[in-house]
Short mmCIF file of C-alpha atoms (C1' of nucleotides) in Angstrom, two decimals:
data_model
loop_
_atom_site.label_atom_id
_atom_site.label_comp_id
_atom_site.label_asym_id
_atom_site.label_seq_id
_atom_site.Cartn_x
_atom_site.Cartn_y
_atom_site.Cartn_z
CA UNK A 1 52.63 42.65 112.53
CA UNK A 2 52.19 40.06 114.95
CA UNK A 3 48.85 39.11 114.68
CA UNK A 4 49.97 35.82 113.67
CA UNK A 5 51.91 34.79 115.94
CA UNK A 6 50.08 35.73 118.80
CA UNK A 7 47.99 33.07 120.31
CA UNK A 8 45.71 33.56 123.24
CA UNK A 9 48.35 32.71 126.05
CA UNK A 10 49.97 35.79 124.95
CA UNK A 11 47.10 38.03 125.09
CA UNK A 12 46.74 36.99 128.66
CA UNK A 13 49.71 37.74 129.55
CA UNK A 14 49.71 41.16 127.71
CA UNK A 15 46.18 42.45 129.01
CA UNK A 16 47.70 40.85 132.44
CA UNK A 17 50.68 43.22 132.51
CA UNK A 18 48.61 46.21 132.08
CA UNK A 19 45.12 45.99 131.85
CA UNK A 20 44.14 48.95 129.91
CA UNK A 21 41.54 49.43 127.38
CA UNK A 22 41.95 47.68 123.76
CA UNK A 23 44.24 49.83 121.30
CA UNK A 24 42.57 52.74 119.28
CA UNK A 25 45.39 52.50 117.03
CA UNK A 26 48.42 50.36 115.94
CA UNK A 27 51.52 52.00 117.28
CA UNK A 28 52.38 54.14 120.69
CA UNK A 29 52.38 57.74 118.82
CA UNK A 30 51.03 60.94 119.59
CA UNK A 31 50.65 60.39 123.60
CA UNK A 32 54.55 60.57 123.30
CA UNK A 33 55.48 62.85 126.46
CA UNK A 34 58.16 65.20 125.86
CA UNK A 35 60.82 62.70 126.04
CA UNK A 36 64.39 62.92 126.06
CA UNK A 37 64.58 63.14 121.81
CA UNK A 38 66.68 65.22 120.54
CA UNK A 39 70.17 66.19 121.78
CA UNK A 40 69.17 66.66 125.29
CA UNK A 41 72.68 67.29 126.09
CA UNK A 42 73.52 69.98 123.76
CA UNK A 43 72.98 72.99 125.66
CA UNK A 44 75.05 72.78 128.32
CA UNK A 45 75.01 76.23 129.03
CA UNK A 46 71.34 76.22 130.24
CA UNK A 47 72.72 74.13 133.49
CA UNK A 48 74.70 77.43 134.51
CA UNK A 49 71.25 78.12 136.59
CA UNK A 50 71.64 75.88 139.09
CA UNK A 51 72.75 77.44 142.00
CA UNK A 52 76.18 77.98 140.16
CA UNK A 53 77.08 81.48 140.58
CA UNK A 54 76.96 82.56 144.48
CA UNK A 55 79.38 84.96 144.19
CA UNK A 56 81.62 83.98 142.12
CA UNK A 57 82.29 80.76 143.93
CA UNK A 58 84.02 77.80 141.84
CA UNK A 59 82.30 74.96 144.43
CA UNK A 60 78.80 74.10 143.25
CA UNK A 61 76.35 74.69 146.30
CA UNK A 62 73.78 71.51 146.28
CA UNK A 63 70.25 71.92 147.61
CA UNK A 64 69.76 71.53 151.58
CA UNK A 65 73.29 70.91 152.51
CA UNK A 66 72.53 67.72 154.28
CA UNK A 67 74.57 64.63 154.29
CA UNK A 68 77.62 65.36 156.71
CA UNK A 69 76.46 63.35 159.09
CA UNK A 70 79.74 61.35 160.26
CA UNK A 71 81.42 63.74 158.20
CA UNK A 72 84.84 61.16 158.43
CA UNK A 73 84.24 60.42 154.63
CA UNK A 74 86.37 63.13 152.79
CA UNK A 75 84.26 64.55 150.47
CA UNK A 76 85.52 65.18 146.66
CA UNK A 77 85.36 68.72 145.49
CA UNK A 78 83.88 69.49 142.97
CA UNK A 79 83.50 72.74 140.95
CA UNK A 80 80.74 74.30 138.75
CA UNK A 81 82.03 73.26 135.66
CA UNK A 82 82.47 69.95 136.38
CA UNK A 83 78.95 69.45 138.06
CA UNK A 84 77.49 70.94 134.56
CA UNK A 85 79.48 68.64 132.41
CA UNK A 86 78.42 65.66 135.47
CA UNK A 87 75.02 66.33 134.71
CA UNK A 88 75.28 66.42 130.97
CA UNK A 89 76.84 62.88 130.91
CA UNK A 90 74.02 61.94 133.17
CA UNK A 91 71.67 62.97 130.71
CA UNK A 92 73.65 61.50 128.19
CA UNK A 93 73.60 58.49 130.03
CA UNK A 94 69.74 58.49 130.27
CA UNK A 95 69.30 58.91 127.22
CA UNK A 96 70.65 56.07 125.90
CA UNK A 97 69.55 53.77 128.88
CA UNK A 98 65.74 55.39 127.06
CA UNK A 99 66.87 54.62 123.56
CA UNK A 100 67.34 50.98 125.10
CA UNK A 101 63.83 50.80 126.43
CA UNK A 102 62.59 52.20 123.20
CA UNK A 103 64.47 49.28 121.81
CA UNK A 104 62.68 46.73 123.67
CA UNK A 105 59.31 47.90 123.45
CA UNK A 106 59.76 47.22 119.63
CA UNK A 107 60.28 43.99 120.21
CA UNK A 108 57.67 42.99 122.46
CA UNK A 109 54.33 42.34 121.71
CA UNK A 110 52.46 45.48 122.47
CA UNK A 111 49.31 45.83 120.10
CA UNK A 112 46.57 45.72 123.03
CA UNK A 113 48.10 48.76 124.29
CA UNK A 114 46.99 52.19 123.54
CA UNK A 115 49.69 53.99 125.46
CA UNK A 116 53.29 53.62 125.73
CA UNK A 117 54.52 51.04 127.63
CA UNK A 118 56.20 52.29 130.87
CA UNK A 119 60.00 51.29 131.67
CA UNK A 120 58.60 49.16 134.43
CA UNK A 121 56.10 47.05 132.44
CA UNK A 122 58.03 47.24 129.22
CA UNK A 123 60.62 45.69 131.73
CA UNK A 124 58.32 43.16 132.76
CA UNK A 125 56.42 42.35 130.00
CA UNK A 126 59.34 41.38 128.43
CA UNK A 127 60.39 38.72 131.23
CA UNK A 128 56.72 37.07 130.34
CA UNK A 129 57.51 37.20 126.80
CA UNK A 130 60.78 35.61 127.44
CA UNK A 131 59.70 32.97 129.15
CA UNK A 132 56.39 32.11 127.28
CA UNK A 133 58.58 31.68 124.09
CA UNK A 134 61.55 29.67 126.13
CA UNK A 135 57.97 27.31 127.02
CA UNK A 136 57.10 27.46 123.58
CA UNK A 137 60.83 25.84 122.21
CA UNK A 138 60.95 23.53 125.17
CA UNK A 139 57.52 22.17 124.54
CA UNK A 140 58.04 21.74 120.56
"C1'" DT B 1 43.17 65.94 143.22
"C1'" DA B 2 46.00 61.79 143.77
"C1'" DG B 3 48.96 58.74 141.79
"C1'" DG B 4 51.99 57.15 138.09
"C1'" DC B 5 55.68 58.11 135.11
"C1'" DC B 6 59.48 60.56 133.72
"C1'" DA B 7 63.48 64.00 133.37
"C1'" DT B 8 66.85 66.04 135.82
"C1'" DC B 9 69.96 67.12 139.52
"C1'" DT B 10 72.93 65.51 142.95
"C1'" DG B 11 76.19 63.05 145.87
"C1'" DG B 12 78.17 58.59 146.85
"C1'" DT B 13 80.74 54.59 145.29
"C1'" DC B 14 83.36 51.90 142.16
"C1'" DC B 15 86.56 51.45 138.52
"C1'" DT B 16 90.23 52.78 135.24
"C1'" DA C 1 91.57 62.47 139.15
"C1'" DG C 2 87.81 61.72 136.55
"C1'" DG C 3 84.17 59.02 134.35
"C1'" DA C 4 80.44 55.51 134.85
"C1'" DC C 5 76.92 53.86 137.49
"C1'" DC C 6 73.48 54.16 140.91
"C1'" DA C 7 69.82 55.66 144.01
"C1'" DG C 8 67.34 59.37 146.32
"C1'" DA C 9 64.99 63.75 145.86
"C1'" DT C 10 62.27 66.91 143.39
"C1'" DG C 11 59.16 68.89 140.21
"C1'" DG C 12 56.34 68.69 135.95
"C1'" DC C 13 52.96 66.45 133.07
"C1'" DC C 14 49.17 63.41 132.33
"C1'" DT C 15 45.24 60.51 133.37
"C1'" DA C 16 41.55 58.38 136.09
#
DNA sequence: TAGGCCATCTGGTCCT
DNA sequence: AGGACCAGATGGCCTA
């Protein structure tokens, strides 16, 4: 789609971001990782492994106990059930910061890439894109 | 096998 | 008090 618009500036600054080989094929597909796609927060119930259930106990027991070092900040209890549904916002949460990304990458210029465009270069390819077209309106 | 990327968990902090 | 946001830790998967 945007063969014509790209000129060569662009394609330097595309193969610059991440210098991979030319693109087998037109869009990111099948290398798809298992990504956060489908309801990822819907079974809440799986989180009950954690480390919920030591005896019955309604605190949730974090790995490695560290952290109470100075120990004069009071610390805000917490119990299983709300750690579960803590971590299934979280998720929630990531998963639409991901939809964002996903977002983006459609509207940067991506066609010299085989692979999916990480969060980090999708990130920073679009600051070059962003500033190659603000060049290209200040210039015309 | 090492390194990159990502998902998830977790605890701290800020805000309502 | 509780939710949102954030950063650190950890482990899994994938690729060079």
């Amino acid at each position: 789609m945007q063969g014509h618009l790209v000129d060569p500036t662009l394609i330097d600054f595309v193969n610059d971001v991440n210098p991979m080989e030319p693109a087998a094929d037109d869009t990111h597909s099948p290398n798809d990782r298992t990504r956060l796609s489908d309801s990822p927060w819907s079974d809440l119930e799986n989180d009950a492994d954690i480390c919920a259930v030591m005896g019955g106990v309604p605190k949730y027991c974090s790995r490695g106990e560290h952290g109470h070092r100075g120990r004069s900040k009071r610390r805000r209890v917490i119990t299983v059930v709300q750690r579960q549904a803590a971590n299934v916002r979280e998720r929630k949460r990531m998963f639409s910061l991901n939809e964002a990304f996903d977002e983006l990458r459609r509207k940067v210029p991506t066609f010299a890439y085989e692979k999916r465009l990480s969060r980090i270069d999708t990130l920073r390819l679009a600051i070059v894109y962003i500033s190659f077209m603000t060049d290209l309106l200040e210039n015309t």
